[in-house]
Amino acid sequence: MWIECFEGDERVEGADADALVEAMFGHIRAAHDVELPDDEIRLWARNFADASAREDGPVERLDTIGAIDVVPVTEDRIDDWLTFFDRDAFPDNPDWGSCYCLHPHTGDGPERPWRDLRADMVERLRAGATVGYLAYIDGRVGGWVNASLRSTYRKYDGLDPEGPAPDTVVGVSCFVVAPPYRRHGVSNALLGRVVADSAGRGARFVEGYPRNAADGGDADAFCGPRSLFDAHRFTPARDEGRFTVMRRDARA
């Protein structure tokens, strides 16, 4: 397992999580002026270390993939969703391995144990408070999109106050594609299904939030690139500085 400093200037490797956590904690306190309390830094390092041990899925991109089958996450697919996030989603980026796509719903806040985030998201899926889709390729989950109502996202609370009511908008907040399936059209297939289903879910609009300044890396594209929304006939609705709200009529 390994931990990399959030500033990218130190990487610690080893078999013992406790030693890794303390080594990274010592580095951060010695090398960086961070206002976070000690317990929160250690918890972040622990979440990272646990994810680096847990996320053991393949990291090599496949040259070709099979047909992509996109389906909504229902009760009988939660175990597949868990396997994807537990093992396959972030083997190359374990710093994100504790997110479980809960952040759009909760917004920024103190670090929490990954098991708590995992349990909270499972309850949201079961209750229908979070709506998302899985992309299956050759029987294995290769991708996910969170396509909940914007009214459920604390991250976007107060967005576009003169625009449509948040409970009438499906917000496409996150795409997660496992390394073997990236750049094979998985996000395109996921977004296509979201758009196709949105009117049937009672939504009037569908939105995305692509970043305005992306570095071109896979991790940086978690909101989806602007070109993806352009291809599905979304149009710019509001420039928020860090990102642009892209919107389309759900019934068109």
GROMACS .gro file of C-alpha atoms in nm:
model
  252
    1MET     CA    1   0.000   0.000   0.000
    2TRP     CA    2   0.105   0.359  -0.041
    3ILE     CA    3   0.013   0.718   0.041
    4GLU     CA    4   0.103   1.025  -0.162
    5CYS     CA    5   0.100   1.370  -0.005
    6PHE     CA    6  -0.179   1.592  -0.131
    7GLU     CA    7   0.091   1.833  -0.251
    8GLY     CA    8   0.248   1.552  -0.454
    9ASP     CA    9   0.595   1.600  -0.303
   10GLU     CA   10   0.618   1.281  -0.097
   11ARG     CA   11   0.513   0.920  -0.144
   12VAL     CA   12   0.530   0.663   0.134
   13GLU     CA   13   0.510   0.291   0.064
   14GLY     CA   14   0.492  -0.008   0.296
   15ALA     CA   15   0.293  -0.302   0.425
   16ASP     CA   16   0.181  -0.148   0.754
   17ALA     CA   17  -0.094   0.114   0.748
   18ASP     CA   18  -0.014   0.254   1.092
   19ALA     CA   19   0.346   0.327   0.997
   20LEU     CA   20   0.238   0.485   0.668
   21VAL     CA   21  -0.011   0.712   0.841
   22GLU     CA   22   0.245   0.836   1.094
   23ALA     CA   23   0.513   0.884   0.828
   24MET     CA   24   0.282   1.093   0.611
   25PHE     CA   25   0.156   1.287   0.912
   26GLY     CA   26   0.515   1.372   1.005
   27HIS     CA   27   0.592   1.484   0.650
   28ILE     CA   28   0.285   1.708   0.626
   29ARG     CA   29   0.351   1.875   0.958
   30ALA     CA   30   0.719   1.929   0.873
   31ALA     CA   31   0.683   2.039   0.510
   32HIS     CA   32   0.345   2.213   0.483
   33ASP     CA   33   0.155   2.484   0.665
   34VAL     CA   34  -0.179   2.306   0.699
   35GLU     CA   35  -0.451   2.433   0.932
   36LEU     CA   36  -0.626   2.096   0.963
   37PRO     CA   37  -0.622   1.934   1.308
   38ASP     CA   38  -0.394   1.637   1.368
   39ASP     CA   39  -0.679   1.386   1.384
   40GLU     CA   40  -0.816   1.496   1.047
   41ILE     CA   41  -0.477   1.466   0.876
   42ARG     CA   42  -0.433   1.118   1.019
   43LEU     CA   43  -0.784   1.020   0.911
   44TRP     CA   44  -0.719   1.141   0.557
   45ALA     CA   45  -0.398   0.936   0.549
   46ARG     CA   46  -0.580   0.633   0.691
   47ASN     CA   47  -0.854   0.657   0.427
   48PHE     CA   48  -0.587   0.681   0.157
   49ALA     CA   49  -0.389   0.385   0.294
   50ASP     CA   50  -0.698   0.167   0.327
   51ALA     CA   51  -0.803   0.250  -0.029
   52SER     CA   52  -0.459   0.171  -0.168
   53ALA     CA   53  -0.487  -0.177  -0.014
   54ARG     CA   54  -0.854  -0.227  -0.106
   55GLU     CA   55  -0.855  -0.094  -0.463
   56ASP     CA   56  -0.694  -0.390  -0.640
   57GLY     CA   57  -0.867  -0.374  -0.978
   58PRO     CA   58  -0.675  -0.363  -1.307
   59VAL     CA   59  -0.511  -0.036  -1.409
   60GLU     CA   60  -0.409  -0.102  -1.771
   61ARG     CA   61  -0.638   0.045  -2.036
   62LEU     CA   62  -0.783  -0.211  -2.275
   63ASP     CA   63  -0.729  -0.165  -2.649
   64THR     CA   64  -1.089  -0.261  -2.722
   65ILE     CA   65  -1.398  -0.329  -2.513
   66GLY     CA   66  -1.729  -0.506  -2.564
   67ALA     CA   67  -2.077  -0.358  -2.582
   68ILE     CA   68  -2.172  -0.111  -2.309
   69ASP     CA   69  -2.496  -0.182  -2.121
   70VAL     CA   70  -2.617   0.105  -1.900
   71VAL     CA   71  -2.871   0.032  -1.626
   72PRO     CA   72  -3.004   0.222  -1.322
   73VAL     CA   73  -2.880   0.126  -0.977
   74THR     CA   74  -3.167  -0.059  -0.815
   75GLU     CA   75  -3.164  -0.257  -0.489
   76ASP     CA   76  -3.042  -0.572  -0.662
   77ARG     CA   77  -2.743  -0.388  -0.813
   78ILE     CA   78  -2.608  -0.223  -0.498
   79ASP     CA   79  -2.363  -0.508  -0.442
   80ASP     CA   80  -2.223  -0.449  -0.792
   81TRP     CA   81  -2.198  -0.077  -0.714
   82LEU     CA   82  -2.009  -0.156  -0.393
   83THR     CA   83  -1.766  -0.389  -0.568
   84PHE     CA   84  -1.698  -0.119  -0.826
   85PHE     CA   85  -1.623   0.152  -0.570
   86ASP     CA   86  -1.447  -0.081  -0.325
   87ARG     CA   87  -1.206  -0.234  -0.576
   88ASP     CA   88  -1.223  -0.118  -0.937
   89ALA     CA   89  -1.294   0.256  -0.952
   90PHE     CA   90  -0.968   0.408  -0.823
   91PRO     CA   91  -0.678   0.159  -0.821
   92ASP     CA   92  -0.462   0.426  -0.987
   93ASN     CA   93  -0.589   0.711  -0.765
   94PRO     CA   94  -0.663   0.577  -0.414
   95ASP     CA   95  -0.678   0.929  -0.271
   96TRP     CA   96  -1.031   0.932  -0.419
   97GLY     CA   97  -1.110   0.580  -0.302
   98SER     CA   98  -1.305   0.693   0.002
   99CYS     CA   99  -1.543   0.932  -0.177
  100TYR     CA  100  -1.817   0.687  -0.281
  101CYS     CA  101  -1.963   0.981  -0.478
  102LEU     CA  102  -2.120   1.127  -0.164
  103HIS     CA  103  -1.945   1.464  -0.187
  104PRO     CA  104  -2.194   1.628  -0.429
  105HIS     CA  105  -2.469   1.557  -0.176
  106THR     CA  106  -2.283   1.672   0.135
  107GLY     CA  107  -2.051   1.942   0.003
  108ASP     CA  108  -1.721   2.028   0.165
  109GLY     CA  109  -1.666   1.927   0.524
  110PRO     CA  110  -1.420   1.756   0.756
  111GLU     CA  111  -1.268   1.422   0.661
  112ARG     CA  112  -1.483   1.124   0.756
  113PRO     CA  113  -1.403   0.751   0.776
  114TRP     CA  114  -1.458   0.585   0.442
  115ARG     CA  115  -1.681   0.317   0.593
  116ASP     CA  116  -1.924   0.587   0.711
  117LEU     CA  117  -1.936   0.746   0.366
  118ARG     CA  118  -1.990   0.405   0.209
  119ALA     CA  119  -2.279   0.324   0.444
  120ASP     CA  120  -2.441   0.665   0.393
  121MET     CA  121  -2.436   0.628   0.016
  122VAL     CA  122  -2.585   0.278   0.030
  123GLU     CA  123  -2.875   0.414   0.234
  124ARG     CA  124  -2.922   0.697  -0.015
  125LEU     CA  125  -2.936   0.452  -0.305
  126ARG     CA  126  -3.186   0.232  -0.125
  127ALA     CA  127  -3.405   0.530  -0.039
  128GLY     CA  128  -3.390   0.679  -0.390
  129ALA     CA  129  -3.224   0.995  -0.257
  130THR     CA  130  -2.935   0.929  -0.495
  131VAL     CA  131  -3.006   0.816  -0.850
  132GLY     CA  132  -2.731   0.678  -1.068
  133TYR     CA  133  -2.643   0.435  -1.343
  134LEU     CA  134  -2.385   0.161  -1.389
  135ALA     CA  135  -2.220   0.075  -1.720
  136TYR     CA  136  -2.153  -0.297  -1.765
  137ILE     CA  137  -1.897  -0.423  -2.015
  138ASP     CA  138  -1.871  -0.799  -2.067
  139GLY     CA  139  -2.056  -0.856  -1.742
  140ARG     CA  140  -1.830  -0.633  -1.531
  141VAL     CA  141  -1.908  -0.283  -1.404
  142GLY     CA  142  -1.686  -0.034  -1.583
  143GLY     CA  143  -1.845   0.299  -1.499
  144TRP     CA  144  -2.091   0.501  -1.292
  145VAL     CA  145  -2.270   0.833  -1.319
  146ASN     CA  146  -2.447   1.020  -1.040
  147ALA     CA  147  -2.761   1.169  -1.196
  148SER     CA  148  -2.966   1.279  -0.897
  149LEU     CA  149  -3.195   1.579  -0.874
  150ARG     CA  150  -3.001   1.900  -0.820
  151SER     CA  151  -3.212   1.961  -0.509
  152THR     CA  152  -3.022   1.673  -0.343
  153TYR     CA  153  -2.679   1.829  -0.404
  154ARG     CA  154  -2.552   2.054  -0.126
  155LYS     CA  155  -2.250   2.121  -0.347
  156TYR     CA  156  -2.476   2.311  -0.589
  157ASP     CA  157  -2.707   2.468  -0.332
  158GLY     CA  158  -2.808   2.815  -0.450
  159LEU     CA  159  -2.684   2.760  -0.804
  160ASP     CA  160  -2.858   2.977  -1.066
  161PRO     CA  161  -3.124   3.123  -0.834
  162GLU     CA  162  -3.317   3.270  -1.126
  163GLY     CA  163  -3.310   2.945  -1.321
  164PRO     CA  164  -3.530   2.634  -1.300
  165ALA     CA  165  -3.633   2.494  -0.962
  166PRO     CA  166  -3.369   2.248  -0.835
  167ASP     CA  167  -3.624   1.968  -0.796
  168THR     CA  168  -3.702   1.987  -1.171
  169VAL     CA  169  -3.339   1.940  -1.278
  170VAL     CA  170  -3.140   1.618  -1.311
  171GLY     CA  171  -2.783   1.714  -1.227
  172VAL     CA  172  -2.504   1.504  -1.375
  173SER     CA  173  -2.250   1.557  -1.100
  174CYS     CA  174  -1.988   1.281  -1.140
  175PHE     CA  175  -1.862   1.022  -1.384
  176VAL     CA  176  -1.636   0.743  -1.261
  177VAL     CA  177  -1.484   0.506  -1.518
  178ALA     CA  178  -1.247   0.224  -1.422
  179PRO     CA  179  -0.900   0.248  -1.581
  180PRO     CA  180  -0.940  -0.037  -1.836
  181TYR     CA  181  -1.248   0.126  -1.990
  182ARG     CA  182  -1.146   0.490  -2.011
  183ARG     CA  183  -1.160   0.670  -2.346
  184HIS     CA  184  -1.387   0.403  -2.491
  185GLY     CA  185  -1.715   0.598  -2.483
  186VAL     CA  186  -1.839   0.483  -2.141
  187SER     CA  187  -1.924   0.833  -2.019
  188ASN     CA  188  -2.099   0.901  -2.349
  189ALA     CA  189  -2.316   0.593  -2.302
  190LEU     CA  190  -2.392   0.685  -1.941
  191LEU     CA  191  -2.494   1.040  -2.031
  192GLY     CA  192  -2.709   0.916  -2.316
  193ARG     CA  193  -2.909   0.697  -2.079
  194VAL     CA  194  -2.946   0.981  -1.828
  195VAL     CA  195  -3.086   1.209  -2.097
  196ALA     CA  196  -3.318   0.939  -2.229
  197ASP     CA  197  -3.464   0.868  -1.884
  198SER     CA  198  -3.489   1.220  -1.743
  199ALA     CA  199  -3.831   1.317  -1.876
  200GLY     CA  200  -3.972   0.988  -1.750
  201ARG     CA  201  -3.838   1.075  -1.406
  202GLY     CA  202  -4.044   1.394  -1.413
  203ALA     CA  203  -3.752   1.630  -1.478
  204ARG     CA  204  -3.780   1.936  -1.700
  205PHE     CA  205  -3.407   1.985  -1.753
  206VAL     CA  206  -3.078   1.798  -1.741
  207GLU     CA  207  -2.758   1.974  -1.635
  208GLY     CA  208  -2.385   1.907  -1.629
  209TYR     CA  209  -2.102   2.098  -1.465
  210PRO     CA  210  -1.781   2.058  -1.671
  211ARG     CA  211  -1.476   2.241  -1.543
  212ASN     CA  212  -1.357   2.544  -1.737
  213ALA     CA  213  -0.987   2.473  -1.682
  214ALA     CA  214  -0.910   2.101  -1.703
  215ASP     CA  215  -0.562   1.954  -1.728
  216GLY     CA  216  -0.665   1.677  -1.966
  217GLY     CA  217  -0.605   1.401  -1.711
  218ASP     CA  218  -0.857   1.128  -1.642
  219ALA     CA  219  -0.910   1.231  -1.278
  220ASP     CA  220  -0.972   1.592  -1.373
  221ALA     CA  221  -1.259   1.489  -1.603
  222PHE     CA  222  -1.481   1.349  -1.329
  223CYS     CA  223  -1.752   1.608  -1.411
  224GLY     CA  224  -1.726   1.519  -1.779
  225PRO     CA  225  -1.558   1.734  -2.046
  226ARG     CA  226  -1.744   2.021  -2.212
  227SER     CA  227  -1.728   1.836  -2.545
  228LEU     CA  228  -1.933   1.549  -2.401
  229PHE     CA  229  -2.222   1.780  -2.315
  230ASP     CA  230  -2.190   1.962  -2.647
  231ALA     CA  231  -2.232   1.628  -2.824
  232HIS     CA  232  -2.558   1.565  -2.637
  233ARG     CA  233  -2.698   1.909  -2.728
  234PHE     CA  234  -2.648   2.078  -2.393
  235THR     CA  235  -2.595   2.452  -2.415
  236PRO     CA  236  -2.420   2.692  -2.172
  237ALA     CA  237  -2.661   2.830  -1.915
  238ARG     CA  238  -2.432   2.996  -1.661
  239ASP     CA  239  -2.058   3.052  -1.615
  240GLU     CA  240  -1.962   2.987  -1.254
  241GLY     CA  241  -1.592   3.061  -1.299
  242ARG     CA  242  -1.453   2.718  -1.210
  243PHE     CA  243  -1.720   2.541  -1.416
  244THR     CA  244  -1.996   2.608  -1.666
  245VAL     CA  245  -2.355   2.496  -1.614
  246MET     CA  246  -2.455   2.309  -1.930
  247ARG     CA  247  -2.828   2.253  -1.968
  248ARG     CA  248  -3.078   2.096  -2.203
  249ASP     CA  249  -3.451   2.037  -2.207
  250ALA     CA  250  -3.525   1.688  -2.078
  251ARG     CA  251  -3.816   1.653  -2.322
  252ALA     CA  252  -3.633   1.756  -2.639
   0.00000   0.00000   0.00000
